[in-house]
């Protein structure tokens, strides 16, 4: 991983279009700027050529440019670029489902016609064409918020789903479909109970709900502000503390989707790009390289590859392209073990001790994972990635 990747990741996480960073702040992110950064303005140039300015290539790939640098006062100002990566990391949308919400949950999508039967369209339909990978969608049905989703693929032309045929007499035959990874809430949230907080943040035009809290069924998909989206997530966690993990899952899914989108739009060779994309889900050359080093799940002992997941130790979203395909950055794990490891509920020490977070001990015990205290030592390269996992991903102390 490039030492400058943390700077690019820091910029990518910003929601504002401009950010001022002190050199000391950048020092902490990249483990020290080189002397040339403090002595020469040219170090901060937004290079797009095949040169050695890899740091600039990284912040450009993240959608940012260095706007100005004040070496005397040791301050650099970065501004979001004006290309397709210039938008904030994600937007929030609110979808008003009717009777089709269960079908859209199970199918992993939202769908709307391009027009009504009379040829008229509306903003709620057109908004499907504006939803981008990584955007968050608040799902409202029957007076409550039941699920939160992450857009995993932008809109495509799609005929009306069979499950929507009852409404076909009101709609045109063709429509748009957006793929969504839905995450159901254990305890649904009723917006009417929080109108004093929600109402002031509703959009003036094309609001998803009315001021009295009733749904606005004339709008299928509505754009809502970051403030309202963040408020909904906070309220969800207050109503149901267990939903915190659901929100974390949403953030992870959104970041993974954004990283894949950036990768797909990059200029690296197509064959390498496909291998990197496949490595995200533990497939392709990454899986082969992991299997050359790891012969079984270290916790369950299962050695049949058909039942094992090639799991990144340092998450795919946090790795550079070399690390994403590195066999030492992976373990073969049984699916339930992969889930615990991927989300930081368990980890391993360098010498193979199993580390289990307090929140996951009952689950690990129910799955029969508590009896194994040591899974065997790891090689030096694996230890480097495990150190990252313990420090950045593991939820234990």
C-alpha atoms as a printed R data frame, in Angstrom:
    type eleno elety resid chain resno       x       y       z
1   ATOM     1    CA   UNK     A     1   0.000   0.000   0.000
2   ATOM     2    CA   UNK     A     2   1.294   3.450  -0.893
3   ATOM     3    CA   UNK     A     3   2.146   5.582   2.140
4   ATOM     4    CA   UNK     A     4  -0.031   8.322   0.609
5   ATOM     5    CA   UNK     A     5  -3.188   6.211   0.378
6   ATOM     6    CA   UNK     A     6  -4.398   7.415   3.842
7   ATOM     7    CA   UNK     A     7  -4.323  11.006   2.549
8   ATOM     8    CA   UNK     A     8  -6.428  10.044  -0.483
9   ATOM     9    CA   UNK     A     9  -8.825   8.114   1.751
10  ATOM    10    CA   UNK     A    10  -9.103  11.092   4.119
11  ATOM    11    CA   UNK     A    11 -10.002  13.388   1.226
12  ATOM    12    CA   UNK     A    12 -12.473  10.881  -0.175
13  ATOM    13    CA   UNK     A    13 -14.335  10.834   3.148
14  ATOM    14    CA   UNK     A    14 -14.910  14.618   3.122
15  ATOM    15    CA   UNK     A    15 -18.424  15.895   2.417
16  ATOM    16    CA   UNK     A    16 -17.423  19.507   1.748
17  ATOM    17    CA   UNK     A    17 -16.037  20.594  -1.624
18  ATOM    18    CA   UNK     A    18 -12.920  22.194  -0.118
19  ATOM    19    CA   UNK     A    19 -10.708  21.273   2.811
20  ATOM    20    CA   UNK     A    20  -7.678  22.991   4.378
21  ATOM    21    CA   UNK     A    21  -5.042  20.657   5.804
22  ATOM    22    CA   UNK     A    22  -2.039  21.619   7.882
23  ATOM    23    CA   UNK     A    23   1.209  19.913   6.934
24  ATOM    24    CA   UNK     A    24   1.307  18.442  10.449
25  ATOM    25    CA   UNK     A    25  -2.072  16.820   9.823
26  ATOM    26    CA   UNK     A    26  -0.823  15.341   6.566
27  ATOM    27    CA   UNK     A    27   2.336  14.207   8.380
28  ATOM    28    CA   UNK     A    28   0.166  12.177  10.746
29  ATOM    29    CA   UNK     A    29  -1.751  10.621   7.847
30  ATOM    30    CA   UNK     A    30   1.236   9.611   5.723
31  ATOM    31    CA   UNK     A    31   3.788   9.019   8.453
32  ATOM    32    CA   UNK     A    32   5.757  12.125   7.523
33  ATOM    33    CA   UNK     A    33   5.928  14.285   4.393
34  ATOM    34    CA   UNK     A    34   9.242  14.235   2.494
35  ATOM    35    CA   UNK     A    35  11.470  17.334   2.655
36  ATOM    36    CA   UNK     A    36  10.627  18.139  -0.970
37  ATOM    37    CA   UNK     A    37   6.985  18.752   0.016
38  ATOM    38    CA   UNK     A    38   8.093  21.530   2.337
39  ATOM    39    CA   UNK     A    39  10.712  22.939  -0.034
40  ATOM    40    CA   UNK     A    40   9.109  22.850  -3.492
41  ATOM    41    CA   UNK     A    41   5.671  23.854  -4.770
42  ATOM    42    CA   UNK     A    42   6.104  21.368  -7.607
43  ATOM    43    CA   UNK     A    43   5.593  18.496  -5.161
44  ATOM    44    CA   UNK     A    44   1.947  19.583  -4.852
45  ATOM    45    CA   UNK     A    45   1.272  19.681  -8.595
46  ATOM    46    CA   UNK     A    46  -1.770  17.744  -9.810
47  ATOM    47    CA   UNK     A    47   0.175  15.436 -12.091
48  ATOM    48    CA   UNK     A    48  -1.820  13.270 -14.486
49  ATOM    49    CA   UNK     A    49   1.112  11.936 -16.496
50  ATOM    50    CA   UNK     A    50   2.960   8.640 -16.200
51  ATOM    51    CA   UNK     A    51   5.497  10.034 -13.745
52  ATOM    52    CA   UNK     A    52   6.632   9.248 -10.205
53  ATOM    53    CA   UNK     A    53   4.168  11.635  -8.524
54  ATOM    54    CA   UNK     A    54   2.135   8.744  -7.170
55  ATOM    55    CA   UNK     A    55   0.769  10.847  -4.304
56  ATOM    56    CA   UNK     A    56  -0.914  13.214  -6.792
57  ATOM    57    CA   UNK     A    57  -2.246  10.273  -8.805
58  ATOM    58    CA   UNK     A    58  -3.901   8.966  -5.639
59  ATOM    59    CA   UNK     A    59  -5.660  12.166  -4.618
60  ATOM    60    CA   UNK     A    60  -6.799  12.708  -8.227
61  ATOM    61    CA   UNK     A    61  -8.184   9.158  -8.337
62  ATOM    62    CA   UNK     A    62 -10.063   9.975  -5.118
63  ATOM    63    CA   UNK     A    63 -11.694  12.937  -6.881
64  ATOM    64    CA   UNK     A    64  -9.596  15.791  -5.465
65  ATOM    65    CA   UNK     A    65  -6.964  18.311  -6.572
66  ATOM    66    CA   UNK     A    66  -4.497  20.433  -4.644
67  ATOM    67    CA   UNK     A    67  -5.914  23.939  -5.103
68  ATOM    68    CA   UNK     A    68  -3.153  25.909  -3.367
69  ATOM    69    CA   UNK     A    69  -0.227  25.485  -1.021
70  ATOM    70    CA   UNK     A    70   1.268  27.929   1.492
71  ATOM    71    CA   UNK     A    71   4.668  26.478   2.376
72  ATOM    72    CA   UNK     A    72   5.516  29.333   4.731
73  ATOM    73    CA   UNK     A    73   2.512  28.596   6.933
74  ATOM    74    CA   UNK     A    74   2.530  24.899   6.052
75  ATOM    75    CA   UNK     A    75  -1.047  24.711   4.781
76  ATOM    76    CA   UNK     A    76  -2.428  22.933   1.710
77  ATOM    77    CA   UNK     A    77  -5.923  23.489   0.351
78  ATOM    78    CA   UNK     A    78  -7.603  20.677  -1.555
79  ATOM    79    CA   UNK     A    79 -10.691  21.143  -3.694
80  ATOM    80    CA   UNK     A    80 -13.032  18.534  -5.082
81  ATOM    81    CA   UNK     A    81 -12.335  17.996  -8.783
82  ATOM    82    CA   UNK     A    82 -14.879  18.987 -11.405
83  ATOM    83    CA   UNK     A    83 -15.171  15.599 -13.114
84  ATOM    84    CA   UNK     A    84 -17.585  12.751 -12.484
85  ATOM    85    CA   UNK     A    85 -15.884  11.920  -9.179
86  ATOM    86    CA   UNK     A    86 -16.429  15.409  -7.874
87  ATOM    87    CA   UNK     A    87 -19.669  14.743  -6.028
88  ATOM    88    CA   UNK     A    88 -19.822  14.015  -2.287
89  ATOM    89    CA   UNK     A    89 -19.236  10.432  -1.269
90  ATOM    90    CA   UNK     A    90 -22.956   9.656  -1.229
91  ATOM    91    CA   UNK     A    91 -26.450  11.103  -1.344
92  ATOM    92    CA   UNK     A    92 -29.550  10.143   0.582
93  ATOM    93    CA   UNK     A    93 -32.831   9.151  -1.039
94  ATOM    94    CA   UNK     A    94 -36.238   8.311   0.425
95  ATOM    95    CA   UNK     A    95 -38.371   5.735  -1.388
96  ATOM    96    CA   UNK     A    96 -42.120   5.512  -0.757
97  ATOM    97    CA   UNK     A    97 -42.979   1.866  -1.303
98  ATOM    98    CA   UNK     A    98 -46.529   0.707  -1.617
99  ATOM    99    CA   UNK     A    99 -47.569  -2.943  -1.622
100 ATOM   100    CA   UNK     A   100 -44.453  -3.922  -3.592
101 ATOM   101    CA   UNK     A   101 -41.870  -3.248  -0.866
102 ATOM   102    CA   UNK     A   102 -41.359  -6.916   0.082
103 ATOM   103    CA   UNK     A   103 -40.799  -7.864  -3.561
104 ATOM   104    CA   UNK     A   104 -38.276  -5.061  -3.986
105 ATOM   105    CA   UNK     A   105 -36.488  -6.086  -0.788
106 ATOM   106    CA   UNK     A   106 -36.194  -9.715  -1.858
107 ATOM   107    CA   UNK     A   107 -35.283  -8.774  -5.418
108 ATOM   108    CA   UNK     A   108 -32.697  -6.181  -4.375
109 ATOM   109    CA   UNK     A   109 -33.948  -3.247  -6.423
110 ATOM   110    CA   UNK     A   110 -36.258  -0.273  -6.790
111 ATOM   111    CA   UNK     A   111 -38.242   0.217  -9.992
112 ATOM   112    CA   UNK     A   112 -40.335   2.988 -11.463
113 ATOM   113    CA   UNK     A   113 -41.952   3.536 -14.860
114 ATOM   114    CA   UNK     A   114 -40.513   6.171 -17.138
115 ATOM   115    CA   UNK     A   115 -43.998   7.614 -17.576
116 ATOM   116    CA   UNK     A   116 -47.560   7.070 -16.556
117 ATOM   117    CA   UNK     A   117 -49.995   5.576 -19.054
118 ATOM   118    CA   UNK     A   118 -50.869   9.084 -20.277
119 ATOM   119    CA   UNK     A   119 -47.226   9.806 -21.062
120 ATOM   120    CA   UNK     A   120 -46.608  12.092 -18.096
121 ATOM   121    CA   UNK     A   121 -43.550  11.628 -15.914
122 ATOM   122    CA   UNK     A   122 -42.629  13.103 -12.533
123 ATOM   123    CA   UNK     A   123 -39.618  13.857 -10.374
124 ATOM   124    CA   UNK     A   124 -40.070  10.691  -8.319
125 ATOM   125    CA   UNK     A   125 -39.566   8.581 -11.451
126 ATOM   126    CA   UNK     A   126 -36.728  10.650 -12.910
127 ATOM   127    CA   UNK     A   127 -34.772  10.473  -9.657
128 ATOM   128    CA   UNK     A   128 -33.941   6.822 -10.362
129 ATOM   129    CA   UNK     A   129 -31.640   8.044 -13.132
130 ATOM   130    CA   UNK     A   130 -29.772  10.230 -10.627
131 ATOM   131    CA   UNK     A   131 -29.089   7.595  -7.960
132 ATOM   132    CA   UNK     A   132 -25.410   6.616  -7.916
133 ATOM   133    CA   UNK     A   133 -23.433   3.692  -6.549
134 ATOM   134    CA   UNK     A   134 -22.919   4.123  -2.820
135 ATOM   135    CA   UNK     A   135 -25.990   6.307  -2.276
136 ATOM   136    CA   UNK     A   136 -28.177   5.458   0.740
137 ATOM   137    CA   UNK     A   137 -31.918   4.839   0.404
138 ATOM   138    CA   UNK     A   138 -34.420   5.168   3.264
139 ATOM   139    CA   UNK     A   139 -37.313   2.749   2.681
140 ATOM   140    CA   UNK     A   140 -40.762   3.875   3.864
141 ATOM   141    CA   UNK     A   141 -43.833   1.644   3.703
142 ATOM   142    CA   UNK     A   142 -47.088   1.434   5.686
143 ATOM   143    CA   UNK     A   143 -46.224   4.465   7.756
144 ATOM   144    CA   UNK     A   144 -42.806   3.271   8.970
145 ATOM   145    CA   UNK     A   145 -39.179   3.106   7.845
146 ATOM   146    CA   UNK     A   146 -38.556  -0.620   7.492
147 ATOM   147    CA   UNK     A   147 -35.204  -0.873   5.773
148 ATOM   148    CA   UNK     A   148 -32.159   1.086   4.644
149 ATOM   149    CA   UNK     A   149 -30.340   0.282   1.433
150 ATOM   150    CA   UNK     A   150 -27.195   1.041  -0.500
151 ATOM   151    CA   UNK     A   151 -27.191   1.497  -4.269
152 ATOM   152    CA   UNK     A   152 -24.944  -1.166  -5.791
153 ATOM   153    CA   UNK     A   153 -25.589  -0.441  -9.493
154 ATOM   154    CA   UNK     A   154 -26.926   2.596 -11.278
155 ATOM   155    CA   UNK     A   155 -30.156   2.622 -13.266
156 ATOM   156    CA   UNK     A   156 -30.826   0.397 -16.253
157 ATOM   157    CA   UNK     A   157 -33.779   0.194 -18.608
158 ATOM   158    CA   UNK     A   158 -36.072  -2.564 -17.366
159 ATOM   159    CA   UNK     A   159 -39.613  -3.752 -18.113
160 ATOM   160    CA   UNK     A   160 -42.200  -3.701 -15.373
161 ATOM   161    CA   UNK     A   161 -41.523  -6.520 -12.878
162 ATOM   162    CA   UNK     A   162 -44.128  -9.264 -12.727
163 ATOM   163    CA   UNK     A   163 -44.776  -8.393  -9.095
164 ATOM   164    CA   UNK     A   164 -45.890  -4.891 -10.192
165 ATOM   165    CA   UNK     A   165 -48.376  -5.990 -12.858
166 ATOM   166    CA   UNK     A   166 -51.391  -5.010 -10.754
167 ATOM   167    CA   UNK     A   167 -50.432  -1.374 -11.321
168 ATOM   168    CA   UNK     A   168 -49.549  -1.852 -14.996
169 ATOM   169    CA   UNK     A   169 -52.773  -0.222 -16.163
170 ATOM   170    CA   UNK     A   170 -51.569   3.114 -14.740
171 ATOM   171    CA   UNK     A   171 -47.978   3.015 -16.019
172 ATOM   172    CA   UNK     A   172 -46.062   2.868 -19.253
173 ATOM   173    CA   UNK     A   173 -44.567  -0.535 -20.087
174 ATOM   174    CA   UNK     A   174 -40.896   0.451 -19.759
175 ATOM   175    CA   UNK     A   175 -39.102   1.762 -16.718
176 ATOM   176    CA   UNK     A   176 -35.856   2.172 -14.803
177 ATOM   177    CA   UNK     A   177 -34.418  -0.219 -12.241
178 ATOM   178    CA   UNK     A   178 -31.725   0.512  -9.646
179 ATOM   179    CA   UNK     A   179 -29.971  -2.324  -7.789
180 ATOM   180    CA   UNK     A   180 -30.024  -1.968  -3.998
181 ATOM   181    CA   UNK     A   181 -28.547  -3.967  -1.126
182 ATOM   182    CA   UNK     A   182 -31.345  -3.805   1.466
183 ATOM   183    CA   UNK     A   183 -30.726  -4.053   5.206
184 ATOM   184    CA   UNK     A   184 -33.955  -4.597   7.192
185 ATOM   185    CA   UNK     A   185 -34.456  -2.933  10.545
186 ATOM   186    CA   UNK     A   186 -35.349  -5.096  13.531
187 ATOM   187    CA   UNK     A   187 -37.453  -2.255  14.952
188 ATOM   188    CA   UNK     A   188 -39.103  -0.072  12.275
189 ATOM   189    CA   UNK     A   189 -39.004   3.698  12.785
190 ATOM   190    CA   UNK     A   190 -42.270   5.672  12.690
191 ATOM   191    CA   UNK     A   191 -41.485   9.206  11.416
192 ATOM   192    CA   UNK     A   192 -44.640  10.647  13.007
193 ATOM   193    CA   UNK     A   193 -43.082  10.058  16.415
194 ATOM   194    CA   UNK     A   194 -40.166  12.355  15.540
195 ATOM   195    CA   UNK     A   195 -41.854  15.037  13.433
196 ATOM   196    CA   UNK     A   196 -40.419  17.865  15.528
197 ATOM   197    CA   UNK     A   197 -36.952  16.823  14.364
198 ATOM   198    CA   UNK     A   198 -37.780  15.559  10.877
199 ATOM   199    CA   UNK     A   199 -40.190  18.231   9.607
200 ATOM   200    CA   UNK     A   200 -37.691  21.143   9.589
201 ATOM   201    CA   UNK     A   201 -35.331  19.096   7.397
202 ATOM   202    CA   UNK     A   202 -37.876  18.014   4.776
203 ATOM   203    CA   UNK     A   203 -37.317  19.440   1.277
204 ATOM   204    CA   UNK     A   204 -39.585  22.319   0.292
205 ATOM   205    CA   UNK     A   205 -40.348  20.665  -3.044
206 ATOM   206    CA   UNK     A   206 -40.929  16.974  -3.751
207 ATOM   207    CA   UNK     A   207 -40.964  16.072  -0.065
208 ATOM   208    CA   UNK     A   208 -41.328  12.319   0.605
209 ATOM   209    CA   UNK     A   209 -43.756  12.893   3.489
210 ATOM   210    CA   UNK     A   210 -46.175  15.628   4.410
211 ATOM   211    CA   UNK     A   211 -45.789  17.999   7.344
212 ATOM   212    CA   UNK     A   212 -48.215  15.857   9.341
213 ATOM   213    CA   UNK     A   213 -46.072  12.781   8.815
214 ATOM   214    CA   UNK     A   214 -48.244  11.039   6.232
215 ATOM   215    CA   UNK     A   215 -46.479   9.692   3.169
216 ATOM   216    CA   UNK     A   216 -46.545  11.615  -0.081
217 ATOM   217    CA   UNK     A   217 -47.467   8.842  -2.472
218 ATOM   218    CA   UNK     A   218 -47.143  11.185  -5.434
219 ATOM   219    CA   UNK     A   219 -43.368  10.952  -4.990
220 ATOM   220    CA   UNK     A   220 -41.805   7.506  -5.353
221 ATOM   221    CA   UNK     A   221 -38.121   8.410  -4.902
222 ATOM   222    CA   UNK     A   222 -37.257  11.707  -3.251
223 ATOM   223    CA   UNK     A   223 -33.882  13.336  -2.723
224 ATOM   224    CA   UNK     A   224 -33.264  14.284   0.911
225 ATOM   225    CA   UNK     A   225 -30.441  16.200   2.552
226 ATOM   226    CA   UNK     A   226 -27.385  14.797   4.300
227 ATOM   227    CA   UNK     A   227 -28.747  16.281   7.527
228 ATOM   228    CA   UNK     A   228 -32.045  14.432   7.230
229 ATOM   229    CA   UNK     A   229 -30.367  11.202   6.162
230 ATOM   230    CA   UNK     A   230 -27.960  11.334   9.092
231 ATOM   231    CA   UNK     A   231 -30.831  12.142  11.463
232 ATOM   232    CA   UNK     A   232 -32.777   9.078  10.304
233 ATOM   233    CA   UNK     A   233 -29.773   6.828  10.928
234 ATOM   234    CA   UNK     A   234 -29.273   8.335  14.388
235 ATOM   235    CA   UNK     A   235 -32.948   7.870  15.279
236 ATOM   236    CA   UNK     A   236 -32.848   4.287  14.045
237 ATOM   237    CA   UNK     A   237 -29.968   3.587  16.426
238 ATOM   238    CA   UNK     A   238 -31.778   5.270  19.338
239 ATOM   239    CA   UNK     A   239 -34.937   3.232  18.807
240 ATOM   240    CA   UNK     A   240 -33.034  -0.016  18.348
241 ATOM   241    CA   UNK     A   241 -29.416  -0.085  19.633
242 ATOM   242    CA   UNK     A   242 -28.810  -3.330  17.742
243 ATOM   243    CA   UNK     A   243 -29.331  -1.357  14.537
244 ATOM   244    CA   UNK     A   244 -25.920   0.253  15.026
245 ATOM   245    CA   UNK     A   245 -24.424  -2.780  13.333
246 ATOM   246    CA   UNK     A   246 -26.912  -2.445  10.477
247 ATOM   247    CA   UNK     A   247 -25.783   1.146  10.013
248 ATOM   248    CA   UNK     A   248 -22.154  -0.006  10.054
249 ATOM   249    CA   UNK     A   249 -23.001  -2.598   7.408
250 ATOM   250    CA   UNK     A   250 -24.518   0.177   5.308
251 ATOM   251    CA   UNK     A   251 -21.372   2.289   5.577
252 ATOM   252    CA   UNK     A   252 -19.161  -0.667   4.624
253 ATOM   253    CA   UNK     A   253 -21.358  -1.662   1.677
254 ATOM   254    CA   UNK     A   254 -21.425   1.919   0.456
255 ATOM   255    CA   UNK     A   255 -17.657   2.337   0.686
256 ATOM   256    CA   UNK     A   256 -17.046  -0.983  -1.064
257 ATOM   257    CA   UNK     A   257 -19.411  -0.006  -3.860
258 ATOM   258    CA   UNK     A   258 -17.747   3.389  -4.276
259 ATOM   259    CA   UNK     A   259 -14.288   1.844  -4.379
260 ATOM   260    CA   UNK     A   260 -15.405  -0.600  -7.047
261 ATOM   261    CA   UNK     A   261 -16.920   2.217  -9.090
262 ATOM   262    CA   UNK     A   262 -13.640   4.165  -8.939
263 ATOM   263    CA   UNK     A   263 -11.743   1.039  -9.948
264 ATOM   264    CA   UNK     A   264 -14.054   0.358 -12.901
265 ATOM   265    CA   UNK     A   265 -13.549   3.920 -14.153
266 ATOM   266    CA   UNK     A   266  -9.757   3.732 -13.885
267 ATOM   267    CA   UNK     A   267  -7.434   3.352 -16.845
268 ATOM   268    CA   UNK     A   268  -5.668   0.157 -15.800
269 ATOM   269    CA   UNK     A   269  -5.820  -2.786 -18.254
270 ATOM   270    CA   UNK     A   270  -9.212  -4.465 -18.428
271 ATOM   271    CA   UNK     A   271  -7.891  -7.915 -17.473
272 ATOM   272    CA   UNK     A   272  -6.295  -6.540 -14.304
273 ATOM   273    CA   UNK     A   273  -9.419  -4.524 -13.561
274 ATOM   274    CA   UNK     A   274 -11.604  -7.630 -13.741
275 ATOM   275    CA   UNK     A   275  -9.294  -9.555 -11.417
276 ATOM   276    CA   UNK     A   276  -9.401  -6.698  -8.902
277 ATOM   277    CA   UNK     A   277 -13.182  -6.518  -9.053
278 ATOM   278    CA   UNK     A   278 -13.486 -10.267  -8.614
279 ATOM   279    CA   UNK     A   279 -11.094 -10.164  -5.667
280 ATOM   280    CA   UNK     A   280 -13.589  -8.006  -3.787
281 ATOM   281    CA   UNK     A   281 -15.878 -11.040  -3.438
282 ATOM   282    CA   UNK     A   282 -13.031 -13.472  -2.887
283 ATOM   283    CA   UNK     A   283 -12.870 -14.850  -6.425
284 ATOM   284    CA   UNK     A   284 -10.388 -15.117  -9.275
285 ATOM   285    CA   UNK     A   285  -6.617 -14.982  -8.902
286 ATOM   286    CA   UNK     A   286  -6.903 -13.698  -5.313
287 ATOM   287    CA   UNK     A   287  -8.719 -16.863  -4.245
288 ATOM   288    CA   UNK     A   288  -6.139 -19.029  -6.015
289 ATOM   289    CA   UNK     A   289  -3.242 -17.251  -4.300
290 ATOM   290    CA   UNK     A   290  -4.844 -17.528  -0.874
291 ATOM   291    CA   UNK     A   291  -5.484 -21.244  -1.424
292 ATOM   292    CA   UNK     A   292  -1.808 -21.752  -2.204
293 ATOM   293    CA   UNK     A   293  -0.954 -20.602   1.339
294 ATOM   294    CA   UNK     A   294  -4.016 -21.501   3.393
295 ATOM   295    CA   UNK     A   295  -5.277 -25.082   3.105
296 ATOM   296    CA   UNK     A   296  -8.303 -24.972   5.439
297 ATOM   297    CA   UNK     A   297 -10.387 -22.749   7.664
298 ATOM   298    CA   UNK     A   298  -8.193 -22.227  10.695
299 ATOM   299    CA   UNK     A   299 -11.146 -22.165  13.077
300 ATOM   300    CA   UNK     A   300 -13.475 -24.890  11.787
301 ATOM   301    CA   UNK     A   301 -10.911 -27.163  10.099
302 ATOM   302    CA   UNK     A   302 -13.018 -27.418   6.905
303 ATOM   303    CA   UNK     A   303 -10.665 -28.051   3.975
304 ATOM   304    CA   UNK     A   304 -13.142 -28.361   1.073
305 ATOM   305    CA   UNK     A   305 -12.625 -25.217  -1.016
306 ATOM   306    CA   UNK     A   306 -16.220 -25.331  -2.236
307 ATOM   307    CA   UNK     A   307 -17.372 -24.401   1.263
308 ATOM   308    CA   UNK     A   308 -14.777 -21.745   2.062
309 ATOM   309    CA   UNK     A   309 -14.559 -17.997   1.476
310 ATOM   310    CA   UNK     A   310 -11.327 -16.250   0.503
311 ATOM   311    CA   UNK     A   311 -11.487 -13.340   2.929
312 ATOM   312    CA   UNK     A   312  -9.246 -10.273   2.873
313 ATOM   313    CA   UNK     A   313  -7.379  -9.625   6.128
314 ATOM   314    CA   UNK     A   314  -6.917  -5.950   5.346
315 ATOM   315    CA   UNK     A   315 -10.293  -5.058   3.797
316 ATOM   316    CA   UNK     A   316 -10.532  -4.709   0.027
317 ATOM   317    CA   UNK     A   317 -11.824  -1.153   0.384
318 ATOM   318    CA   UNK     A   318  -8.736  -0.126   2.399
319 ATOM   319    CA   UNK     A   319  -6.150  -1.924   0.244
320 ATOM   320    CA   UNK     A   320  -4.255  -0.733  -2.793
321 ATOM   321    CA   UNK     A   321  -4.438  -2.791  -5.978
322 ATOM   322    CA   UNK     A   322  -1.367  -4.866  -5.144
323 ATOM   323    CA   UNK     A   323  -2.712  -5.739  -1.699
324 ATOM   324    CA   UNK     A   324  -6.107  -6.643  -3.128
325 ATOM   325    CA   UNK     A   325  -4.554  -9.524  -5.073
326 ATOM   326    CA   UNK     A   326  -1.909 -10.526  -2.522
327 ATOM   327    CA   UNK     A   327  -2.345 -14.092  -1.277
328 ATOM   328    CA   UNK     A   328  -0.849 -13.194   2.103
329 ATOM   329    CA   UNK     A   329  -3.663 -10.690   2.576
330 ATOM   330    CA   UNK     A   330  -6.209 -13.485   2.768
331 ATOM   331    CA   UNK     A   331  -7.510 -16.375   4.798
332 ATOM   332    CA   UNK     A   332  -9.741 -19.277   3.818
333 ATOM   333    CA   UNK     A   333 -12.668 -19.141   6.212
334 ATOM   334    CA   UNK     A   334 -15.992 -20.884   6.654
335 ATOM   335    CA   UNK     A   335 -18.804 -18.452   5.731
336 ATOM   336    CA   UNK     A   336 -19.909 -17.757   9.308
337 ATOM   337    CA   UNK     A   337 -16.300 -17.241  10.409
338 ATOM   338    CA   UNK     A   338 -15.744 -14.930   7.437
339 ATOM   339    CA   UNK     A   339 -18.713 -12.823   8.576
340 ATOM   340    CA   UNK     A   340 -17.274 -12.430  12.068
341 ATOM   341    CA   UNK     A   341 -13.765 -11.686  10.791
342 ATOM   342    CA   UNK     A   342 -14.819  -9.343   7.991
343 ATOM   343    CA   UNK     A   343 -16.861  -7.167  10.340
344 ATOM   344    CA   UNK     A   344 -14.247  -7.158  13.099
345 ATOM   345    CA   UNK     A   345 -16.001  -9.328  15.665
346 ATOM   346    CA   UNK     A   346 -13.000 -11.657  15.788
347 ATOM   347    CA   UNK     A   347  -9.314 -11.390  14.923
348 ATOM   348    CA   UNK     A   348  -6.046 -13.248  15.475
349 ATOM   349    CA   UNK     A   349  -2.779 -12.462  17.207
350 ATOM   350    CA   UNK     A   350   0.474 -12.978  15.299
351 ATOM   351    CA   UNK     A   351   1.078 -16.257  17.115
352 ATOM   352    CA   UNK     A   352  -2.428 -17.536  16.308
353 ATOM   353    CA   UNK     A   353  -4.450 -16.763  19.417
354 ATOM   354    CA   UNK     A   354  -8.149 -16.296  18.660
355 ATOM   355    CA   UNK     A   355  -9.400 -12.848  19.699
356 ATOM   356    CA   UNK     A   356 -13.155 -12.486  20.206
357 ATOM   357    CA   UNK     A   357 -14.866  -9.176  20.958
358 ATOM   358    CA   UNK     A   358 -17.157  -9.066  23.989
359 ATOM   359    CA   UNK     A   359 -20.216  -8.390  21.803
360 ATOM   360    CA   UNK     A   360 -19.641 -11.540  19.735
361 ATOM   361    CA   UNK     A   361 -18.790 -14.061  22.451
362 ATOM   362    CA   UNK     A   362 -22.313 -15.470  22.717
363 ATOM   363    CA   UNK     A   363 -22.517 -15.861  18.947
364 ATOM   364    CA   UNK     A   364 -19.069 -17.468  18.754
365 ATOM   365    CA   UNK     A   365 -20.079 -19.876  21.500
366 ATOM   366    CA   UNK     A   366 -23.344 -20.763  19.766
367 ATOM   367    CA   UNK     A   367 -21.376 -21.479  16.580
368 ATOM   368    CA   UNK     A   368 -18.892 -23.675  18.431
369 ATOM   369    CA   UNK     A   369 -15.917 -21.367  17.879
370 ATOM   370    CA   UNK     A   370 -14.903 -20.766  21.489
371 ATOM   371    CA   UNK     A   371 -13.101 -24.073  22.085
372 ATOM   372    CA   UNK     A   372 -10.224 -23.276  19.703
373 ATOM   373    CA   UNK     A   373  -7.730 -21.049  21.490
374 ATOM   374    CA   UNK     A   374  -4.947 -21.091  18.890
375 ATOM   375    CA   UNK     A   375  -5.068 -21.566  15.114
376 ATOM   376    CA   UNK     A   376  -1.320 -21.622  14.416
377 ATOM   377    CA   UNK     A   377   1.193 -18.877  13.739
378 ATOM   378    CA   UNK     A   378   1.101 -16.618  10.678
379 ATOM   379    CA   UNK     A   379   3.939 -15.735   8.336
380 ATOM   380    CA   UNK     A   380   5.605 -12.274   8.462
381 ATOM   381    CA   UNK     A   381   3.566 -10.779   5.600
382 ATOM   382    CA   UNK     A   382   0.289 -12.057   7.040
383 ATOM   383    CA   UNK     A   383   1.267 -10.514  10.378
384 ATOM   384    CA   UNK     A   384   1.554  -7.099   8.740
385 ATOM   385    CA   UNK     A   385  -2.009  -7.340   7.474
386 ATOM   386    CA   UNK     A   386  -3.251  -8.798  10.764
387 ATOM   387    CA   UNK     A   387  -1.767  -5.837  12.628
388 ATOM   388    CA   UNK     A   388  -3.924  -3.562  10.473
389 ATOM   389    CA   UNK     A   389  -6.967  -5.759  11.124
390 ATOM   390    CA   UNK     A   390  -6.476  -5.675  14.899
391 ATOM   391    CA   UNK     A   391  -5.862  -1.918  14.995
392 ATOM   392    CA   UNK     A   392  -8.466  -0.733  12.469
393 ATOM   393    CA   UNK     A   393 -11.156  -3.415  12.134
394 ATOM   394    CA   UNK     A   394 -11.301  -5.515  15.310
395 ATOM   395    CA   UNK     A   395 -13.974  -4.331  17.747
396 ATOM   396    CA   UNK     A   396 -12.263  -5.795  20.806
397 ATOM   397    CA   UNK     A   397  -9.883  -4.093  23.198
